[in-house]
Amino acid sequence: MACHPVYSVAIPVYNEQDNLPELFRRLSATLAALDGDYEVIFIDDGSRDRSLSILREFYQRDRRWRYLSLARNFGHQIAVTAGLNYIRGKAIIVMDADLQDPPELIPDLIQRWQQGYQIVYAQRISRQKEGWFKRVTAYAFYRLLRHLTDVDIPPDTGDFCLMDRQITDILNSMPERNRYIRGLRAWVGFQQTSVPFSRDPRFAGQVKYTFGKSLGLAVDGVISLSQVPLRLATYLGLLAAAIAVLMVFLVLYWRLFYPNSPLIGYTTITIAIFFIGAVQLVCLGILGEYIGRIYEEVKGRPLYTVKEMSDVGTD
Ligand code: UDP
Ligand code: MG
């Protein structure tokens, strides 16, 4: 394997045993028709089912189907990061293992890359097959992110995309642990474009992103790209101060003109205490989100640990 392939496909895998054979079938049909050499690199993200042994079989069958097995579950974004560290192609495709990202779209992505675009997003045109809750929250999140950050993440794009080597080299040089790949990818700039596709339902198996994980990813996305929440804390503080000044006048007014009014006294004090308490806790929470991340970054641990690789030392 002296020569590096033109195309690399990086696929994170977490308990996808029932999807892998079908993925192999559809993806190899698509890749065989390409005009250049290819490699596939699976990143086993600490799967507990038969995924890893299936990946070993793929590699036995065809040396272009490589794999990397992380020592535990590190999460989707880190798994993709690990894949990007090990791929060798000139055009890199990132896609999911559950066939929600149709392999048949790859030639379209490549066509745009050949036209000179460094990043080609696959952009969902319909989410009909996903539940209404996911659709509404995803819609709201992408719009919110657009308002909160300077980088323009195209709405309805996931991780499915093609990137030029130049882009993955930059991503690989970014040391941060808090990796929201969609955001980092949009942040780098260059010529970006999108190709529309309709996202299929999962072929088999369970969705790995629970609501909690999705919310976590959303918070990561906002915080890694934006400092607006910090400013929000300042604004909240200012608002509380303004209300306090207003209250001073109101209370004085009541004291002077309605000395027996039940409005002053316990009611006012109780409300004021809760209000100030709430504002302070919210602001502390926002600060905490950033400080926690600073702590994570400062520790400087490796992003992941690898327990097994298909081919050692060919990098
Ligand atoms: N995945 C992973 N590690 C995780 C969770 C998910 O590598 O901790 C992989 C998973 O195997 C799949 C992709 O990331 O290939 C997307 O996961 P999923 O389909 O559950 O998410 P969704 O399609 O809802 O975004
Ligand atoms: Mg999926």
XYZ file of C-alpha atoms and ligand atoms in Angstrom:
341
model
C 0.000 0.000 0.000
C 2.522 2.535 -1.076
C 0.138 4.861 -2.803
C -2.522 6.704 -0.892
C -6.100 6.362 -2.074
C -8.027 9.233 -3.590
C -11.186 8.661 -1.581
C -11.530 7.882 2.112
C -14.789 7.139 3.856
C -14.826 7.488 7.653
C -17.673 5.761 9.459
C -18.217 5.783 13.239
C -19.751 2.566 14.508
C -21.392 1.989 17.845
C -23.348 -1.252 18.170
C -24.331 -1.428 14.510
C -24.001 -5.176 13.869
C -27.259 -5.390 11.944
C -26.420 -2.478 9.682
C -22.853 -3.346 8.740
C -23.477 -6.147 6.170
C -26.013 -4.031 4.297
C -23.720 -1.014 4.528
C -20.874 -3.087 3.098
C -23.088 -4.200 0.211
C -24.365 -0.753 -0.730
C -21.152 1.126 -0.070
C -18.897 -1.256 -1.960
C -21.217 -1.104 -4.977
C -20.973 2.697 -4.936
C -17.233 2.823 -4.333
C -16.464 0.270 -7.049
C -17.925 2.637 -9.618
C -15.668 5.548 -8.628
C -12.849 6.831 -10.800
C -10.154 6.405 -8.164
C -8.832 4.185 -5.411
C -10.616 4.211 -2.117
C -10.355 3.159 1.493
C -12.985 2.891 4.171
C -12.104 3.400 7.781
C -14.538 2.288 10.423
C -14.138 3.665 13.897
C -15.521 1.202 16.378
C -16.561 3.412 19.268
C -16.387 0.736 21.962
C -19.249 -1.374 20.608
C -20.566 -4.112 22.841
C -22.159 -6.221 20.136
C -20.556 -8.122 17.244
C -19.651 -4.953 15.310
C -15.904 -5.270 15.848
C -15.692 -8.880 14.717
C -17.701 -7.994 11.612
C -15.232 -5.177 10.914
C -12.362 -7.656 11.280
C -14.051 -9.866 8.697
C -14.413 -6.946 6.290
C -10.706 -6.275 6.595
C -9.872 -9.931 5.971
C -12.012 -9.863 2.862
C -10.688 -6.578 1.520
C -7.684 -4.667 2.846
C -9.184 -1.383 1.788
C -11.804 -1.740 4.512
C -9.750 -0.732 7.520
C -10.847 -0.245 11.081
C -9.823 1.348 14.297
C -11.232 0.276 17.610
C -11.412 2.745 20.481
C -10.831 1.378 23.952
C -14.252 2.500 25.152
C -17.228 4.525 23.996
C -15.979 8.060 23.416
C -18.992 9.421 21.573
C -19.794 10.103 17.954
C -17.819 13.339 17.516
C -14.624 11.912 18.997
C -15.016 8.758 16.916
C -15.205 10.869 13.755
C -12.171 12.837 14.951
C -10.222 9.605 15.406
C -11.207 8.540 11.896
C -10.001 11.829 10.435
C -6.653 11.275 12.156
C -6.155 7.966 10.367
C -7.597 8.484 6.883
C -5.196 9.004 4.015
C -7.298 10.021 1.034
C -7.488 13.301 -0.841
C -11.260 13.558 -0.505
C -12.758 12.435 2.766
C -16.349 11.415 3.227
C -17.855 11.191 6.710
C -21.052 9.215 7.079
C -23.100 7.241 9.611
C -23.166 3.470 9.762
C -26.931 3.124 10.017
C -27.645 3.863 6.335
C -29.441 7.083 7.191
C -26.854 8.691 4.969
C -27.311 6.942 1.613
C -23.958 5.794 0.142
C -25.417 6.394 -3.312
C -25.063 10.141 -2.723
C -21.267 9.903 -2.606
C -20.736 10.337 -6.375
C -22.742 13.595 -6.220
C -20.570 14.863 -3.367
C -17.459 13.928 -5.333
C -18.705 15.712 -8.405
C -18.953 18.988 -6.469
C -15.489 18.406 -4.997
C -14.105 17.959 -8.499
C -15.674 21.288 -9.379
C -13.412 22.872 -6.786
C -15.382 22.930 -3.551
C -13.398 21.960 -0.455
C -16.427 21.149 1.676
C -19.574 19.572 0.321
C -22.391 19.122 2.812
C -25.206 16.700 2.336
C -28.244 18.772 3.233
C -31.471 17.103 4.294
C -34.503 18.171 2.360
C -36.952 16.142 4.366
C -37.084 14.817 7.871
C -40.511 13.326 7.416
C -39.502 9.960 8.717
C -38.228 11.354 11.996
C -40.565 12.125 14.882
C -42.094 15.603 15.152
C -40.215 16.292 18.366
C -36.820 15.728 16.796
C -37.837 17.805 13.786
C -38.999 20.756 15.860
C -35.985 20.719 18.190
C -33.541 20.340 15.300
C -35.184 23.232 13.464
C -35.077 25.460 16.535
C -31.481 24.548 17.305
C -30.064 25.347 13.870
C -31.798 28.723 13.847
C -30.623 29.505 17.373
C -27.053 28.585 16.501
C -27.157 30.851 13.511
C -28.160 33.794 15.702
C -25.687 33.050 18.461
C -22.545 32.407 16.464
C -20.518 34.132 13.813
C -20.008 30.969 11.817
C -22.709 30.084 9.404
C -23.636 26.447 9.808
C -26.007 25.629 6.963
C -29.319 24.447 8.425
C -30.230 20.780 8.211
C -26.710 19.563 7.627
C -25.413 16.778 9.824
C -22.049 15.141 9.808
C -22.554 13.552 6.382
C -20.222 15.460 4.083
C -17.159 15.406 1.900
C -14.047 17.331 2.891
C -10.894 18.025 1.013
C -7.622 16.849 2.548
C -6.784 20.503 3.226
C -9.793 20.749 5.541
C -9.114 17.547 7.453
C -5.501 18.636 7.961
C -6.810 21.810 9.581
C -9.349 19.913 11.692
C -6.615 17.526 12.783
C -4.476 20.448 13.860
C -7.221 21.796 16.111
C -6.351 20.588 19.594
C -9.662 21.239 21.282
C -11.448 18.441 23.078
C -14.880 19.900 22.804
C -15.375 18.863 19.229
C -18.501 19.896 17.501
C -17.431 18.865 14.048
C -20.250 20.568 12.183
C -19.215 23.829 13.784
C -15.474 23.428 13.282
C -16.073 22.448 9.685
C -18.099 25.590 9.045
C -15.569 27.671 10.971
C -12.622 26.902 8.656
C -14.214 28.671 5.712
C -13.062 27.829 2.157
C -15.439 27.066 -0.662
C -18.428 25.261 0.749
C -21.526 24.005 -0.947
C -24.330 21.549 -0.341
C -26.053 18.706 -2.103
C -29.679 17.993 -1.146
C -30.761 14.512 -0.106
C -33.592 12.911 1.747
C -32.528 11.239 4.964
C -33.751 7.672 5.296
C -34.831 6.094 8.551
C -32.332 3.839 10.303
C -31.903 0.505 8.528
C -31.726 -1.430 11.804
C -30.929 -0.975 15.460
C -31.547 1.751 17.986
C -30.849 5.461 17.752
C -27.772 6.144 19.877
C -28.546 9.796 20.370
C -30.981 10.013 23.217
C -32.624 13.347 23.938
C -30.059 13.982 26.655
C -27.114 13.323 24.324
C -28.598 15.524 21.616
C -29.114 18.315 24.128
C -25.515 17.875 25.275
C -24.300 18.123 21.690
C -26.407 21.250 21.199
C -24.939 22.911 24.306
C -21.430 21.921 23.178
C -22.143 23.421 19.785
C -23.259 26.756 21.159
C -20.513 27.038 23.751
C -17.666 25.978 21.493
C -18.625 28.553 18.893
C -20.103 31.429 20.802
C -19.517 33.714 23.746
C -22.990 35.177 23.536
C -24.200 33.179 26.586
C -21.548 34.958 28.690
C -22.852 38.280 27.504
C -26.325 37.053 28.300
C -25.206 36.647 31.912
C -24.109 40.274 31.949
C -27.431 41.375 30.462
C -29.340 39.359 33.032
C -27.339 41.043 35.772
C -28.063 44.469 34.312
C -31.737 43.643 34.057
C -31.801 42.588 37.719
C -30.048 45.839 38.663
C -32.582 47.898 36.690
C -35.469 46.114 38.357
C -33.861 46.701 41.753
C -33.626 50.469 41.118
C -37.259 50.508 40.046
C -38.209 48.632 43.190
C -36.481 51.229 45.375
C -38.706 53.964 43.979
C -41.812 51.805 44.119
C -41.252 50.785 47.713
C -40.480 54.364 48.781
C -43.631 55.520 46.996
C -45.733 52.901 48.762
C -44.159 53.652 52.125
C -44.938 57.360 51.796
C -48.412 57.185 50.332
C -49.816 53.784 51.353
C -48.103 52.968 54.645
C -50.511 50.112 55.353
C -50.378 48.450 51.950
C -49.794 44.692 52.182
C -47.752 44.881 49.001
C -44.653 45.979 50.809
C -43.203 43.722 53.382
C -42.867 39.973 53.011
C -44.248 39.657 49.490
C -41.773 42.071 47.992
C -38.875 40.702 49.948
C -39.647 37.086 49.080
C -39.990 37.823 45.379
C -36.806 39.857 45.383
C -34.820 37.102 47.096
C -35.985 34.441 44.686
C -35.390 36.675 41.701
C -31.835 37.552 42.689
C -31.153 33.936 43.598
C -32.362 32.754 40.221
C -30.364 35.331 38.285
C -27.207 34.439 40.180
C -27.634 30.726 39.699
C -28.286 31.092 35.979
C -25.191 33.240 35.581
C -23.106 30.833 37.652
C -24.376 27.996 35.475
C -23.321 29.760 32.300
C -19.907 30.559 33.764
C -19.621 26.962 34.923
C -20.206 25.641 31.406
C -17.225 27.613 30.161
C -14.991 26.977 33.146
C -15.685 23.243 32.989
C -14.585 23.250 29.390
C -11.460 25.263 30.167
C -10.612 22.642 32.799
C -11.106 19.850 30.273
C -8.873 21.581 27.741
C -6.149 22.430 30.245
C -5.780 18.817 31.305
C -4.655 18.124 27.766
C -5.427 14.416 27.792
C -5.518 12.559 24.504
C -8.926 12.711 22.841
C -9.302 8.938 22.708
C -7.455 5.692 23.281
C -7.084 3.009 20.631
C -7.129 -0.671 21.537
C -6.927 -2.294 18.136
C -6.229 -1.358 14.530
C -6.573 -3.291 11.316
C -3.157 -2.302 9.982
C -0.524 -0.899 12.293
C 2.159 1.407 11.047
C 1.017 1.991 7.491
C 0.218 5.600 8.231
N -22.168 6.612 17.139
C -20.896 6.476 17.707
N -20.749 6.643 19.058
C -21.795 6.970 19.878
C -23.068 7.148 19.281
C -23.221 6.961 17.933
O -19.931 6.198 17.008
O -21.588 7.094 21.084
C -22.347 6.415 15.696
C -23.466 5.480 15.293
O -23.010 4.136 15.218
C -23.877 6.004 13.940
C -23.642 7.505 14.081
O -22.710 7.671 15.144
O -23.065 5.517 12.899
C -24.913 8.295 14.342
O -25.613 7.758 15.438
P -27.199 7.651 15.459
O -27.689 7.046 14.200
O -27.595 6.980 16.720
O -27.605 9.183 15.558
P -28.600 10.048 14.635
O -28.768 9.365 13.330
O -29.844 10.150 15.419
O -27.892 11.363 14.512
Mg -28.690 7.592 12.665
